[in-house]
Every structure is written in structure tokens, then in C-alpha cells.
PDB file of C-alpha atoms (C1' of nucleotides) in Angstrom:
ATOM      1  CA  UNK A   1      12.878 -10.557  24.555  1.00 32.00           C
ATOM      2  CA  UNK A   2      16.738 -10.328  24.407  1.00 34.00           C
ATOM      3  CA  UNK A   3      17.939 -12.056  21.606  1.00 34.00           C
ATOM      4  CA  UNK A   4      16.160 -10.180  19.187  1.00 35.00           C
ATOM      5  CA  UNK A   5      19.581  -8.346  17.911  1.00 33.00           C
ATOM      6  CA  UNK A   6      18.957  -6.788  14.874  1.00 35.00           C
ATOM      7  CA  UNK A   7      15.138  -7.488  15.074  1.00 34.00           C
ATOM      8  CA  UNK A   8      12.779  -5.242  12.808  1.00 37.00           C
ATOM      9  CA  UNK A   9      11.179  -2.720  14.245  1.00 37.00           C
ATOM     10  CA  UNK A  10       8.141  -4.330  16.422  1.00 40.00           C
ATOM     11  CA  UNK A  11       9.263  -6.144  19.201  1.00 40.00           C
ATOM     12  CA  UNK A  12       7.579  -9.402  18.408  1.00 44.00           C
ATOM     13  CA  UNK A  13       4.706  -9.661  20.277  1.00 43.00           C
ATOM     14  CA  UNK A  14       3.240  -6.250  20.016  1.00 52.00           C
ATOM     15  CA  UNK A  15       1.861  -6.092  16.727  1.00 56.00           C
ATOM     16  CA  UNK A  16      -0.417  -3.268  16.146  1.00 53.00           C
ATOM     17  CA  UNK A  17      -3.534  -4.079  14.368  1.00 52.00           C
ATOM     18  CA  UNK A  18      -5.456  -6.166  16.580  1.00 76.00           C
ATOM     19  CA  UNK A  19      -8.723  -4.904  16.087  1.00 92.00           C
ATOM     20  CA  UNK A  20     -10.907  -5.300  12.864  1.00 96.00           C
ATOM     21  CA  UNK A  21     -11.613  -2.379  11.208  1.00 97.00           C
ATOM     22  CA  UNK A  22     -15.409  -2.625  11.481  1.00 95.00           C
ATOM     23  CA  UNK A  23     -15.571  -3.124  15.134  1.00 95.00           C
ATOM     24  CA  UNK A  24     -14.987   1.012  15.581  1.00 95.00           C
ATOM     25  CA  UNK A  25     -13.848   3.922  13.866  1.00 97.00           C
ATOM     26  CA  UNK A  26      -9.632   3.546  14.214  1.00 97.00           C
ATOM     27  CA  UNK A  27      -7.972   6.344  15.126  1.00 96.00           C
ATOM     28  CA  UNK A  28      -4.846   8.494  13.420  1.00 97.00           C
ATOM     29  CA  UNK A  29      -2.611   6.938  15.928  1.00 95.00           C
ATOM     30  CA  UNK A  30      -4.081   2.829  15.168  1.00 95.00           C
ATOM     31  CA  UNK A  31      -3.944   3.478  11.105  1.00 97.00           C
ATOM     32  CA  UNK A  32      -0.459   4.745  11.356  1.00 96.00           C
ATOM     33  CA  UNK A  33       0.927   1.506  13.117  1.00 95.00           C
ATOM     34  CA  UNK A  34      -0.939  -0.271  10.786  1.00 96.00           C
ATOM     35  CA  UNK A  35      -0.613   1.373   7.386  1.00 98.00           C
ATOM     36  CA  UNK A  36       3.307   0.301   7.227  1.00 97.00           C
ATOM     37  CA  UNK A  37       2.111  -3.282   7.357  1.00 98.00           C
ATOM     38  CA  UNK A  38      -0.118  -2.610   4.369  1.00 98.00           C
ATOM     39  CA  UNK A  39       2.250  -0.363   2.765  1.00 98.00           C
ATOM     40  CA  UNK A  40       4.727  -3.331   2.665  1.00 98.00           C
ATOM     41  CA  UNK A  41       2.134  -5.813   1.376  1.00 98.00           C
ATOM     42  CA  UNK A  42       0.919  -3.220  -1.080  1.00 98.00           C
ATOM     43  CA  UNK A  43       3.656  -4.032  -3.797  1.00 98.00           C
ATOM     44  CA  UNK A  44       3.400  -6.943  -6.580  1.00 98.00           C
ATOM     45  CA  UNK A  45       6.909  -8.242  -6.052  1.00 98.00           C
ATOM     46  CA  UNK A  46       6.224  -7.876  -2.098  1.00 98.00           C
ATOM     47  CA  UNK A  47       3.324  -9.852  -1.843  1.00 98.00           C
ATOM     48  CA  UNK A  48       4.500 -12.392  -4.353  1.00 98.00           C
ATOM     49  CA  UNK A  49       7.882 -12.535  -2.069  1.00 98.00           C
ATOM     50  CA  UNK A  50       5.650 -13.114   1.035  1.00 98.00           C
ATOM     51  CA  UNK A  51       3.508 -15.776  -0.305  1.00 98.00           C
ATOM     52  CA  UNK A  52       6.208 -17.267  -1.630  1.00 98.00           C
ATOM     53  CA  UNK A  53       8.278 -17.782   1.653  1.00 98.00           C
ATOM     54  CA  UNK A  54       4.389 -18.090   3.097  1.00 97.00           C
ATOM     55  CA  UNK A  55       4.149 -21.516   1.195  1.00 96.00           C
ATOM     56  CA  UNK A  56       7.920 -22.355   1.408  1.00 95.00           C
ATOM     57  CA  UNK A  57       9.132 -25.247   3.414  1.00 91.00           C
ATOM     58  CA  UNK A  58       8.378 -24.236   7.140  1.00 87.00           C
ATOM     59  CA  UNK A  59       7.404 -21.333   5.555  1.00 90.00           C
ATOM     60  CA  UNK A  60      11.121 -20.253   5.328  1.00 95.00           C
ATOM     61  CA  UNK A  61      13.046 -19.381   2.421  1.00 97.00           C
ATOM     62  CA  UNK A  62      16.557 -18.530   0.725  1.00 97.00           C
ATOM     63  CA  UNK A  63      17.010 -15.649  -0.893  1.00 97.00           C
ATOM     64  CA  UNK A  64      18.949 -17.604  -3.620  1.00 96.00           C
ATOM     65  CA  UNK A  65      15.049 -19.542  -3.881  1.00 96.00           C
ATOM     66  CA  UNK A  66      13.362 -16.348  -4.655  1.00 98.00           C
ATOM     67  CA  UNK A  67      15.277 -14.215  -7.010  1.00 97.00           C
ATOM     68  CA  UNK A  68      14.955 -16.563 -10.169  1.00 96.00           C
ATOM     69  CA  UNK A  69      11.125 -16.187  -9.923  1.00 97.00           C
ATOM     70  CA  UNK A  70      11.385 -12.526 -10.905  1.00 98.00           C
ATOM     71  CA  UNK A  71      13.587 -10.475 -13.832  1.00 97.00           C
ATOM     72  CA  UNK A  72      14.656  -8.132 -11.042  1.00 98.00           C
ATOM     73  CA  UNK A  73      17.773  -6.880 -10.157  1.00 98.00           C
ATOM     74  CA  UNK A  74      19.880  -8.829  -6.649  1.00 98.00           C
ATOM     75  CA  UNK A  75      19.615  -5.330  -5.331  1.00 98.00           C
ATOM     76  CA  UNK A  76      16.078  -4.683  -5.855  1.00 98.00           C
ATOM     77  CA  UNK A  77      15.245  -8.082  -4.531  1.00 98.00           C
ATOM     78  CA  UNK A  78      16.872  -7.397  -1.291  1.00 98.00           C
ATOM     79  CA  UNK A  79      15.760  -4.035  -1.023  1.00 98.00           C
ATOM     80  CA  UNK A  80      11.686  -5.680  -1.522  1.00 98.00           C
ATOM     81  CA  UNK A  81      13.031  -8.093   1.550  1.00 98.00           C
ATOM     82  CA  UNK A  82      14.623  -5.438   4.054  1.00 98.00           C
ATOM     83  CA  UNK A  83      10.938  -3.455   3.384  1.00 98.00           C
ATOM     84  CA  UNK A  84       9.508  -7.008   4.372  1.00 98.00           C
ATOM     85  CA  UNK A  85      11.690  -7.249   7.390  1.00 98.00           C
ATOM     86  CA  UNK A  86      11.258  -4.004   8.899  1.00 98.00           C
ATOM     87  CA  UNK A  87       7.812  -3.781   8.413  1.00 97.00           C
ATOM     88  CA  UNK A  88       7.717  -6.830  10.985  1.00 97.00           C
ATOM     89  CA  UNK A  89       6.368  -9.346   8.361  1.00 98.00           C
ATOM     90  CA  UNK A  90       9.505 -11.171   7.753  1.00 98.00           C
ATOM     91  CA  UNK A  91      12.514 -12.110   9.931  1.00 97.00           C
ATOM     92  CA  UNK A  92      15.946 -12.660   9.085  1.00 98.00           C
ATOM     93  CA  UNK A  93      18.097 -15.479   9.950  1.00 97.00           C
ATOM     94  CA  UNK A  94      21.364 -16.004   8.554  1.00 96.00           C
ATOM     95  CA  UNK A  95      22.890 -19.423   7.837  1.00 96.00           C
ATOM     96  CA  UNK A  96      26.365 -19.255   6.774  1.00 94.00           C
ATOM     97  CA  UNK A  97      26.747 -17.671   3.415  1.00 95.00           C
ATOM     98  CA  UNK A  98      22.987 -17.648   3.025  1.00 97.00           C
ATOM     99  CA  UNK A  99      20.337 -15.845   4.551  1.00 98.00           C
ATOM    100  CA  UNK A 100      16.824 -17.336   5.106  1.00 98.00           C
ATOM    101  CA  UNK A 101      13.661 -15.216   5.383  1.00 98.00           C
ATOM    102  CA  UNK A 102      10.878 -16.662   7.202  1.00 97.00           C
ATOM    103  CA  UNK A 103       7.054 -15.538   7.665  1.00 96.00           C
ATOM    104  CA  UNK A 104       5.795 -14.098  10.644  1.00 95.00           C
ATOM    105  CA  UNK A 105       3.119 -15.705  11.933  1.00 93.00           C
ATOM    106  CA  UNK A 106       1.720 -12.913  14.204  1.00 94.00           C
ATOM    107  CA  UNK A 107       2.072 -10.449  11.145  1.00 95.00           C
ATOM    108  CA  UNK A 108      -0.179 -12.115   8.917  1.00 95.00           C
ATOM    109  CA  UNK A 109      -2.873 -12.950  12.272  1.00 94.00           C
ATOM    110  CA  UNK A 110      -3.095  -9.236  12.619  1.00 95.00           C
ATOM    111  CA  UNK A 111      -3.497  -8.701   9.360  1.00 97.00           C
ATOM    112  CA  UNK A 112      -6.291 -11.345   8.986  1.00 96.00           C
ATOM    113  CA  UNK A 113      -7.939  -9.823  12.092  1.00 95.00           C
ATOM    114  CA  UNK A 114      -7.774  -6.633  10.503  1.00 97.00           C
ATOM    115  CA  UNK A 115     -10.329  -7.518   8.479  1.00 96.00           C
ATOM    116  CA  UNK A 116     -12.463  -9.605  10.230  1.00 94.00           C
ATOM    117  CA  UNK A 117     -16.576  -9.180   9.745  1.00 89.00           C
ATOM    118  CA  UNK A 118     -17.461 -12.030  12.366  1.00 76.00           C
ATOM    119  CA  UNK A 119     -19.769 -10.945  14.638  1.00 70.00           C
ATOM    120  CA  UNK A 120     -19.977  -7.446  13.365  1.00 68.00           C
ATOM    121  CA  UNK A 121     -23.652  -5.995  11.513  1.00 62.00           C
ATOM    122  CA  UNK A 122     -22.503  -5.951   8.011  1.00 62.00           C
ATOM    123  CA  UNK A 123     -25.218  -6.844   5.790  1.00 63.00           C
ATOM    124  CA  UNK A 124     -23.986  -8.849   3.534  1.00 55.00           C
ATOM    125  CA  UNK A 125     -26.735  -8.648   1.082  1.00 46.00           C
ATOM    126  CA  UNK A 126     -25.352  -5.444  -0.033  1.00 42.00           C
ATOM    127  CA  UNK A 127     -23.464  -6.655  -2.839  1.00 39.00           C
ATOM    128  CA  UNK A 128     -23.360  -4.939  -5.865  1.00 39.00           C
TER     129      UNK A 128
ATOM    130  CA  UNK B   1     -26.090  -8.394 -11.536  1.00 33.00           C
ATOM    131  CA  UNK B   2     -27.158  -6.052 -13.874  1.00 34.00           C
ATOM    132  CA  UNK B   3     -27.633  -2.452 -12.326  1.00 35.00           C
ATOM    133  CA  UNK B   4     -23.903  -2.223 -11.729  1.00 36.00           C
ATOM    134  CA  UNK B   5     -24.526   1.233 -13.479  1.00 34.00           C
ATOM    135  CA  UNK B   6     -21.343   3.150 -12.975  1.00 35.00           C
ATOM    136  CA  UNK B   7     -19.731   0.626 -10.811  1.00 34.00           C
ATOM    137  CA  UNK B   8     -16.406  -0.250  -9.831  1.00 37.00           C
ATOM    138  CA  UNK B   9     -13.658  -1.651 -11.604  1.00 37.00           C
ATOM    139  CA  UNK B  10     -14.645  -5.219 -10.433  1.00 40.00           C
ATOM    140  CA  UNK B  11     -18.135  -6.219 -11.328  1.00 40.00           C
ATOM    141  CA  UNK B  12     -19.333  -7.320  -7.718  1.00 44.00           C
ATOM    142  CA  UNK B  13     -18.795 -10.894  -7.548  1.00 43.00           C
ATOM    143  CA  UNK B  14     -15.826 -11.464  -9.252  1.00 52.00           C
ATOM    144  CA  UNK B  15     -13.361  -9.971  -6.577  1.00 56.00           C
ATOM    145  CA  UNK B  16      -9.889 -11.201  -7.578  1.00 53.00           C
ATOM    146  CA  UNK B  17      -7.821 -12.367  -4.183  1.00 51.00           C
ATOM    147  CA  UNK B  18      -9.860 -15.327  -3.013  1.00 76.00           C
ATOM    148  CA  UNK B  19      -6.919 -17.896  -2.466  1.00 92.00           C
ATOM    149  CA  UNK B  20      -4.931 -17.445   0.850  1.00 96.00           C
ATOM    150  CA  UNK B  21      -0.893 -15.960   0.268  1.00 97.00           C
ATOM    151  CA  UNK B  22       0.048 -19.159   2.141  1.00 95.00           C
ATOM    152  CA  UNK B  23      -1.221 -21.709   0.103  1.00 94.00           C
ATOM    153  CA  UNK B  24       1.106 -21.584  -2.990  1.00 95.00           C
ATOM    154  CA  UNK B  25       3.363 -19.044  -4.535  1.00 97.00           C
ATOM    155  CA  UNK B  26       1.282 -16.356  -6.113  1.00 97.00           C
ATOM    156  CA  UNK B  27       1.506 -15.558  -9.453  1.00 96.00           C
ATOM    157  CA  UNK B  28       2.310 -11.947 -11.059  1.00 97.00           C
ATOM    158  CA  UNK B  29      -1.296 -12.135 -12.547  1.00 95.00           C
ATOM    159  CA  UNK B  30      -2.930 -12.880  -9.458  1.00 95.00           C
ATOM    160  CA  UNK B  31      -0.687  -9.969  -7.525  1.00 96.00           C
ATOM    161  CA  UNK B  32      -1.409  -7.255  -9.938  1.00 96.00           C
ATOM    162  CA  UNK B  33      -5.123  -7.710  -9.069  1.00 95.00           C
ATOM    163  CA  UNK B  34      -5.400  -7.826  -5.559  1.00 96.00           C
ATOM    164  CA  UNK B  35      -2.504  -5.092  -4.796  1.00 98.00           C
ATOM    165  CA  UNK B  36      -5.010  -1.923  -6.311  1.00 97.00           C
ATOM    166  CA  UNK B  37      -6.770  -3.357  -3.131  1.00 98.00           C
ATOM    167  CA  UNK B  38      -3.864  -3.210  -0.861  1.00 98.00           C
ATOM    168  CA  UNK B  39      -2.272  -0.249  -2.200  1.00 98.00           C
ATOM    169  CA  UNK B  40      -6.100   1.541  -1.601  1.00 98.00           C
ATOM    170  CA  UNK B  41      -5.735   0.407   2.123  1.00 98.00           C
ATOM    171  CA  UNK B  42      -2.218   1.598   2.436  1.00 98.00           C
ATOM    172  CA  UNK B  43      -2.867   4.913   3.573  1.00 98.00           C
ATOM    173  CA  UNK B  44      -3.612   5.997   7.105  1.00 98.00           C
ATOM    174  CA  UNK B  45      -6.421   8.182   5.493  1.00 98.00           C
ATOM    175  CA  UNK B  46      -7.983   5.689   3.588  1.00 98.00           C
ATOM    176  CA  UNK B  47      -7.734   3.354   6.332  1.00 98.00           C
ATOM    177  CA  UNK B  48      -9.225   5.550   8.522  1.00 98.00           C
ATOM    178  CA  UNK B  49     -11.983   5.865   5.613  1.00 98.00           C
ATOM    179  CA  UNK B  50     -12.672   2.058   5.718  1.00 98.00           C
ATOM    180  CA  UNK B  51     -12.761   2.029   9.272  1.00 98.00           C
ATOM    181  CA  UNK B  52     -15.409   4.599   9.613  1.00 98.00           C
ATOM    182  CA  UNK B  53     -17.821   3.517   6.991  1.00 98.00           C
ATOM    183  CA  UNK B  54     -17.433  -0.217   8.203  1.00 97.00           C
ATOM    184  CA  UNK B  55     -18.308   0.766  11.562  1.00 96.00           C
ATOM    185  CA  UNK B  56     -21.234   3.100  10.512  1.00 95.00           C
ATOM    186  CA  UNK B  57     -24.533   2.228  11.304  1.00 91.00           C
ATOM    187  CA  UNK B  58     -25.440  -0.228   8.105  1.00 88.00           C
ATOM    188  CA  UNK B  59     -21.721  -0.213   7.237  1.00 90.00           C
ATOM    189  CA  UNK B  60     -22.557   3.130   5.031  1.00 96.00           C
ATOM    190  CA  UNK B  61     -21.856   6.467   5.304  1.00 98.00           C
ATOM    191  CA  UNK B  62     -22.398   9.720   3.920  1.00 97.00           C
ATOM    192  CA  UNK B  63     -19.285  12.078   3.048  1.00 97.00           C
ATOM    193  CA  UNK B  64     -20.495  14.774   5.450  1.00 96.00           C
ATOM    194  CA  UNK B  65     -19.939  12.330   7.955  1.00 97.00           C
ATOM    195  CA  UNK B  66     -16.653  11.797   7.278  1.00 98.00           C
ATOM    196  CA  UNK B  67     -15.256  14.908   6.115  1.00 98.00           C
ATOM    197  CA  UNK B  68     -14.975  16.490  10.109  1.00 97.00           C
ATOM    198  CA  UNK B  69     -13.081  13.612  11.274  1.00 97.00           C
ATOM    199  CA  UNK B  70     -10.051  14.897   9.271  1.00 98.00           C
ATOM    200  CA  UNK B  71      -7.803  17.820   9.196  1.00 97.00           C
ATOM    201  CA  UNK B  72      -7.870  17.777   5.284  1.00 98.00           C
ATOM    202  CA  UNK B  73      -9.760  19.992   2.099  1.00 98.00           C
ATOM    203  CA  UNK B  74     -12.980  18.365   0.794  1.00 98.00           C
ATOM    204  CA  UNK B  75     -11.230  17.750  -2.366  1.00 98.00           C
ATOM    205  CA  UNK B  76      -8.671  15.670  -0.632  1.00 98.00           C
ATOM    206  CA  UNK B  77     -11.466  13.266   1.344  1.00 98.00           C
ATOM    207  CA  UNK B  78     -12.944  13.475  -2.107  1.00 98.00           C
ATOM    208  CA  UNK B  79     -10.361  11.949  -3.864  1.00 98.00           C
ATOM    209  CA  UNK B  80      -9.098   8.839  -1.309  1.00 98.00           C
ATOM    210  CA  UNK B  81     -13.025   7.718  -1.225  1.00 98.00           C
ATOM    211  CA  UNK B  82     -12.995   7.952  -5.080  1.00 98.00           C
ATOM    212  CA  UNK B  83      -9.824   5.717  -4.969  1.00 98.00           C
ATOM    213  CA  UNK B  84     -11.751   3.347  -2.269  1.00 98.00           C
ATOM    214  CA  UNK B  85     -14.574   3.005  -4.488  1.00 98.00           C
ATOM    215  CA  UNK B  86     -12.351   2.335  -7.634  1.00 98.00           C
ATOM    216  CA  UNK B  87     -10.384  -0.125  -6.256  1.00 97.00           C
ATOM    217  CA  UNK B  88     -14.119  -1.856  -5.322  1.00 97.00           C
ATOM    218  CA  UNK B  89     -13.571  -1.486  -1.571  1.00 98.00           C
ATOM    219  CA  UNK B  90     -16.707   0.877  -1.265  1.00 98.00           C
ATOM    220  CA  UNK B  91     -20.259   1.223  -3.384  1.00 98.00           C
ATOM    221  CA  UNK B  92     -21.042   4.573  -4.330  1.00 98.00           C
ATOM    222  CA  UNK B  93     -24.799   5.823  -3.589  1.00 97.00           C
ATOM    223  CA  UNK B  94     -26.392   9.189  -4.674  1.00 97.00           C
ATOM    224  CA  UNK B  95     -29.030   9.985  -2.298  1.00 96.00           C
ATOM    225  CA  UNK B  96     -30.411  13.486  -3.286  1.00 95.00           C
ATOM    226  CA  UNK B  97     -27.898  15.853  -2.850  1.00 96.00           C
ATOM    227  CA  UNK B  98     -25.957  14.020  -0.751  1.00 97.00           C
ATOM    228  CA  UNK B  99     -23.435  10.282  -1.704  1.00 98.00           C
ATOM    229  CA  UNK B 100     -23.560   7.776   0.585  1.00 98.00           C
ATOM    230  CA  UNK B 101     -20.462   5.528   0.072  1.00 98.00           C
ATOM    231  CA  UNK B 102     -20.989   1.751   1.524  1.00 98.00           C
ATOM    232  CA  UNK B 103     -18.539  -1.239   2.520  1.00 96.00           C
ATOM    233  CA  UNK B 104     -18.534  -4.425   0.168  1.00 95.00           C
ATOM    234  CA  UNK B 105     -18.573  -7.255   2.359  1.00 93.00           C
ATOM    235  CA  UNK B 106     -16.932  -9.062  -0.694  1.00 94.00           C
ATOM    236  CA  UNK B 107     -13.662  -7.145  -0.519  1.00 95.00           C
ATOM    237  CA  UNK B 108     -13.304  -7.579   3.323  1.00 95.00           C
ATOM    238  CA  UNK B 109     -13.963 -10.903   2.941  1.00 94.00           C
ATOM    239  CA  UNK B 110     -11.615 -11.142   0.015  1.00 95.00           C
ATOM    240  CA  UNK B 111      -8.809  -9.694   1.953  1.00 97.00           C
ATOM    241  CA  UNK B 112      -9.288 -11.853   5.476  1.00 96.00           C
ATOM    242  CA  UNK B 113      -9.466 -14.889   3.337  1.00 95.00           C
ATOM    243  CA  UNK B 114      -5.742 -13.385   1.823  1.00 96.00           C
ATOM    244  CA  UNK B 115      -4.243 -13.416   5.427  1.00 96.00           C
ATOM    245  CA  UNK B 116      -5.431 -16.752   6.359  1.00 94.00           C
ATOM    246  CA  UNK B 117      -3.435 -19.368   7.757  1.00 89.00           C
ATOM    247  CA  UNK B 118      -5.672 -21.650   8.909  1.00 77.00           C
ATOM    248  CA  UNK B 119      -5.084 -25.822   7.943  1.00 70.00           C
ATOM    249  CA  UNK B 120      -1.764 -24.339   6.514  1.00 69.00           C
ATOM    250  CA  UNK B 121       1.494 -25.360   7.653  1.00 63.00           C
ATOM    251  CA  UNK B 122       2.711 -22.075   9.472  1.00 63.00           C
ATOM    252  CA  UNK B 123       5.164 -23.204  12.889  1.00 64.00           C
ATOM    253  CA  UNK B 124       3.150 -21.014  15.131  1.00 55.00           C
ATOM    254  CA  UNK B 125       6.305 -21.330  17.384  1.00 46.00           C
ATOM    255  CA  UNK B 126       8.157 -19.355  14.913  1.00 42.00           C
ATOM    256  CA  UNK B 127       7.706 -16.144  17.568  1.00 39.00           C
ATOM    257  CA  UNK B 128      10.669 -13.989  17.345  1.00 38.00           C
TER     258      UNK B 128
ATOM    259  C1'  DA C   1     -34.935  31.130 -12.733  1.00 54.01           C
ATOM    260  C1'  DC C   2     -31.790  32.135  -9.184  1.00 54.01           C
ATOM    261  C1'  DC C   3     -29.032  30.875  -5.406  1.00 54.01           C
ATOM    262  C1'  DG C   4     -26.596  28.098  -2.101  1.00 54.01           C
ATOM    263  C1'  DG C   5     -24.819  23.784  -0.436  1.00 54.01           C
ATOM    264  C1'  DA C   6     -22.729  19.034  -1.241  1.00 54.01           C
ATOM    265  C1'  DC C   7     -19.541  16.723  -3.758  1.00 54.01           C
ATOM    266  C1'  DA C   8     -16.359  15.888  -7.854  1.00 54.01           C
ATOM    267  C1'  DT C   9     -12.773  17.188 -11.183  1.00 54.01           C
ATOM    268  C1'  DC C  10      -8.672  19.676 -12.803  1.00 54.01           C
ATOM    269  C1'  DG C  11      -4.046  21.527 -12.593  1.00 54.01           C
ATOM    270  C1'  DA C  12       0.108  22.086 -10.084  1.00 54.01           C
ATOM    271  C1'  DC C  13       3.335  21.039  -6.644  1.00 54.01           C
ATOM    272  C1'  DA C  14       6.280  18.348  -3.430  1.00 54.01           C
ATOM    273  C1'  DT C  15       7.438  14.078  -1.560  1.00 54.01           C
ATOM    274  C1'  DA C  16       7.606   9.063  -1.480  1.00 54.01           C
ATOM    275  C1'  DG C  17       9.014   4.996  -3.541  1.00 54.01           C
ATOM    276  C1'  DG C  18      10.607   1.273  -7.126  1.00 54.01           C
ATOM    277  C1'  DT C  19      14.541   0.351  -9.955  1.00 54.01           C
ATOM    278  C1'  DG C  20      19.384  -0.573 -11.590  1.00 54.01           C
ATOM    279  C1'  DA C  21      24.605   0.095 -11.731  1.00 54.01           C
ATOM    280  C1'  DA C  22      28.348   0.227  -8.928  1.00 54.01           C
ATOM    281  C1'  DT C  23      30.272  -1.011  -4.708  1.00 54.01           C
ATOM    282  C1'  DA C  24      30.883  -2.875  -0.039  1.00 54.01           C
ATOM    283  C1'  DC C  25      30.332  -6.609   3.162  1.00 54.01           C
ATOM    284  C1'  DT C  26      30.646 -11.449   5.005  1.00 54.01           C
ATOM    285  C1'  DC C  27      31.595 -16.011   5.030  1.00 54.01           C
ATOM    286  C1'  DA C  28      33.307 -20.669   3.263  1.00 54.01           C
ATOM    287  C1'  DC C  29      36.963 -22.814   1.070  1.00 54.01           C
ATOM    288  C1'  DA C  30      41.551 -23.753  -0.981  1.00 54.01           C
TER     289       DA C  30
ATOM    290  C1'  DT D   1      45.311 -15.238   3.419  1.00 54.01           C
ATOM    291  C1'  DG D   2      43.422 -14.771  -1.118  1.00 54.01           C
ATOM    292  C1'  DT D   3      39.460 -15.699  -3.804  1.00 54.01           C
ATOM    293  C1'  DG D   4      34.813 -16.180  -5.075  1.00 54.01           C
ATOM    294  C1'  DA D   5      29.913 -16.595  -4.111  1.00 54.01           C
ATOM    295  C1'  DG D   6      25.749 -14.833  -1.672  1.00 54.01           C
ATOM    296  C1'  DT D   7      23.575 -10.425   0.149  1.00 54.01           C
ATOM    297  C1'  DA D   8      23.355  -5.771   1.534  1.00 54.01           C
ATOM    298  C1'  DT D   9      24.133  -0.722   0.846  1.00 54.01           C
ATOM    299  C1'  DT D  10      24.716   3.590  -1.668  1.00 54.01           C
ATOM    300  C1'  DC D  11      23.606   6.778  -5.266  1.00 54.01           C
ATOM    301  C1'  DA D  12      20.923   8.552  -8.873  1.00 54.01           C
ATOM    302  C1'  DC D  13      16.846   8.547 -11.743  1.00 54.01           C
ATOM    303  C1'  DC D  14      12.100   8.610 -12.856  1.00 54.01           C
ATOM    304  C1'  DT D  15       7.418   7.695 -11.871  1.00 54.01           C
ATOM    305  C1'  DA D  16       3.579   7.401  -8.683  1.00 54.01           C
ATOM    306  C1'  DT D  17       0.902   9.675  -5.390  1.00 54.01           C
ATOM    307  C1'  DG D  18      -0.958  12.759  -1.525  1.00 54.01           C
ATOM    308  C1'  DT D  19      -2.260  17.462  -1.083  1.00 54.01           C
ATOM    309  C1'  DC D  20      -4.433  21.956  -1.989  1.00 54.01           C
ATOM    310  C1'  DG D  21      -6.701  25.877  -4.567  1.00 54.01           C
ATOM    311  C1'  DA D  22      -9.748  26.883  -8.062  1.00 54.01           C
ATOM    312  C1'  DT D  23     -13.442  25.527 -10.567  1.00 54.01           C
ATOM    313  C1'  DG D  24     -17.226  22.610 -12.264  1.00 54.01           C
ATOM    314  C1'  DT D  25     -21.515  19.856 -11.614  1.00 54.01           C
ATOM    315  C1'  DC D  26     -25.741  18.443  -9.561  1.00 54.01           C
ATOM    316  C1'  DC D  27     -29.610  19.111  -6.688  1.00 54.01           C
ATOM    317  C1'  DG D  28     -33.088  21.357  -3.519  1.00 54.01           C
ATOM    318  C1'  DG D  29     -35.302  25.343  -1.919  1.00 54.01           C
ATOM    319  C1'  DT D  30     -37.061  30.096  -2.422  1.00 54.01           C
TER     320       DT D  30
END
DNA sequence: ACCGGACATCGACATAGGTGAATACTCACA
DNA sequence: TGTGAGTATTCACCTATGTCGATGTCCGGT
């Protein structure tokens, strides 16, 4: 819990959203520590850049890798990342001249528990 | 499959996100139809929204339920479940005079499958 | 038929946010 | 110590969006 430098803003291990949203009603205070996770995710070139480091070797990727798959500016590109990284769902690790971007694990657990119905009364005949 | 009526955008079943972000690099097709979903739930309101209904008894709820909980016009509540419902995160349900909006257990279950990681190569030691 | 309550729609406003051009920064290499 | 390549930052622009007030619509009761 030292190293962390430059880390983005939540301190690795406490990652809001731990509780699925149909367990009880979440308060102001819950949805704002989670809505920033969301609010990250909630962008087409953002959630193609996280599956894309998401399915990377080790789940790691350069940002040289990513910017051919879009017709987006350097610029925007790394402004789509920092959002990423300071939202807690991507860290930063620089190796020499490049800088590598990998997923973080306990980001996308919270965000799967998030949405977890196991266990819960939804009746899931209610389709349509 | 056939009283959709005045139904949401997606026609019940055919929810788009149903492959996990960590599996392969998503496309710009498949991002532009599950971010309406993610850009719904990227609002502390609308979160808040979710969260309510989901934990309501039957995982419905009727707007004068929900309207006290919030420090916001009727018109405003009004508007955030209309986007809910629109981006097929809630059913819409006129009982009498009053509309009873209700989870889809096919979007939650759309968006926790998003977030998995499970038999995917993710280095759980990646902490920091 | 009138009236009142529950909810939706419309119009307007202010702020947030995605984008690119220009520029700055940092490191490897000659 | 220049020089160039890989990224980040700044500034400005334009669109998207959250909010409210006013108004409209639908329904039940009297």
C-alpha cells in the first residue's frame, strides 16, 4: 500500500460496489462511488479499449496496440485511457518509451457483482 | 413474444451484450449496443432507480414509490425511468391510474455476464 | 360531466463530456 | 547532447444530457 505512486484514485483494494443492486435499495452515497465506474465504461471507444486490453496478452496492453483499431486522434486515445485509469479500471505501467495499460481485476469483480441476481427473488419469468 | 405492445427498444429476448468484455476484442457494432445500457446505468439517479425497483418486492415498483426517495421534480424521476425503460433495463406496466415499472432479469443478466471473468485468463495477482 | 390526482411530454437552460490541433514531456539511441 | 518516437496535456469547440417549470394526458370518483 506504498508503492502505489501515481495510482488512480481508489486505493486498490477498496473498490466500491460490492453489493448487487438487487440485494437493497443503494443509497446516494453507494451510487456515487459507483456511477464513475459506469460512467467510464459507458463510452463505445472505452469499453472497446477495456475489452481490448481485457483479452490482451496477460490482459495487458500497449498503447501503440490499441490506437490503430480506431480512426481517433493520439490525443483522444489517451484521454479515453487516463478516464480508464482514474476511474480505477485500468493501471498504468510504464516500460521505457512505452506505456502498458493493464485490466484491473477487482474493477471488473465489482462490477460483475454489481449485478448479480443469485440468490435474490427475481422472477425470472417476467420477460417481456 | 407477441404482446410486446409499446415495448422497449430491444424486443425481450434479443438483449445485445451476451459475450463477456474479456473474451475477445469487442467490436464497434457490438459496443454501440450494449453502451445505451451502460450509459442508462451511469447516473447516480438512475442507479439508484435500478436499485430500488430490483429490490422491490417482485422486483417492480410503482413511481409513487420512488418519487419520495429523491430530492428531484416528478418530471425529472419521470424522465430517467423513461430512459431506463428505453434502454430495456425496466418493463413499463399501466395499472389503473398508476405505472408500475419492473426489472428485466435479461438485462441484469446481460450485464453480469459482460463483467465476467470466469475460465478467462485474468492474473488475479495483478492487485495494485 | 366535472374535478382531482398520477404520470408523461415539451421547451429552455446550464453543465458535462468527446473530439482534434497544437504543444509539452520523457526516454532511447546515435 | 541532439534528435526522434511514443504519450500526455492544454485549449477550444460543439454536442449530449440532467434539471425544472409549465402544460398535457389518462383515469377514477363524485
Amino acid at each position: 500500500m506504498s508503492m502505489s505512486g501515481s495510482g488512480a484514485c481508489n486505493p486498490d483494494d477498496e473498490l466500491a460496489c460490492c453489493t448487487p443492486l438487487a440485494r437493497e435499495p443503494m443509497s446516494a452515497e453507494q451510487a456515487a462511488q459507483v456511477v464513475p465506474l459506469l460512467k467510464a465504461l459507458a463510452d463505445p471507444v472505452r469499453l472497446r479499449l477495456m475489452s481490448m486490453v481485457l483479452s490482451h496478452e496477460g490482459a495487458e496492453a500497449c498503447v501503440c496496440d490499441l490506437l490503430p483499431a480506431f480512426d481517433l486522434s493520439q490525443p483522444t486515445i489517451s484521454h479515453h485511457l487516463k478516464v480508464l485509469h482514474e476511474s480505477g479500471l485500468l493501471n498504468r505501467e510504464k516500460r521505457g518509451v512505452w506505456v502498458y495499460y493493464q485490466a484491473r481485476p477487482a474493477a471488473m469483480e465489482a462490477m460483475a457483482t454489481l449485478f448479480t441476481t443469485a440468490g435474490l427473488s427475481l422472477p425470472v419469468g417476467a420477460g417481456a
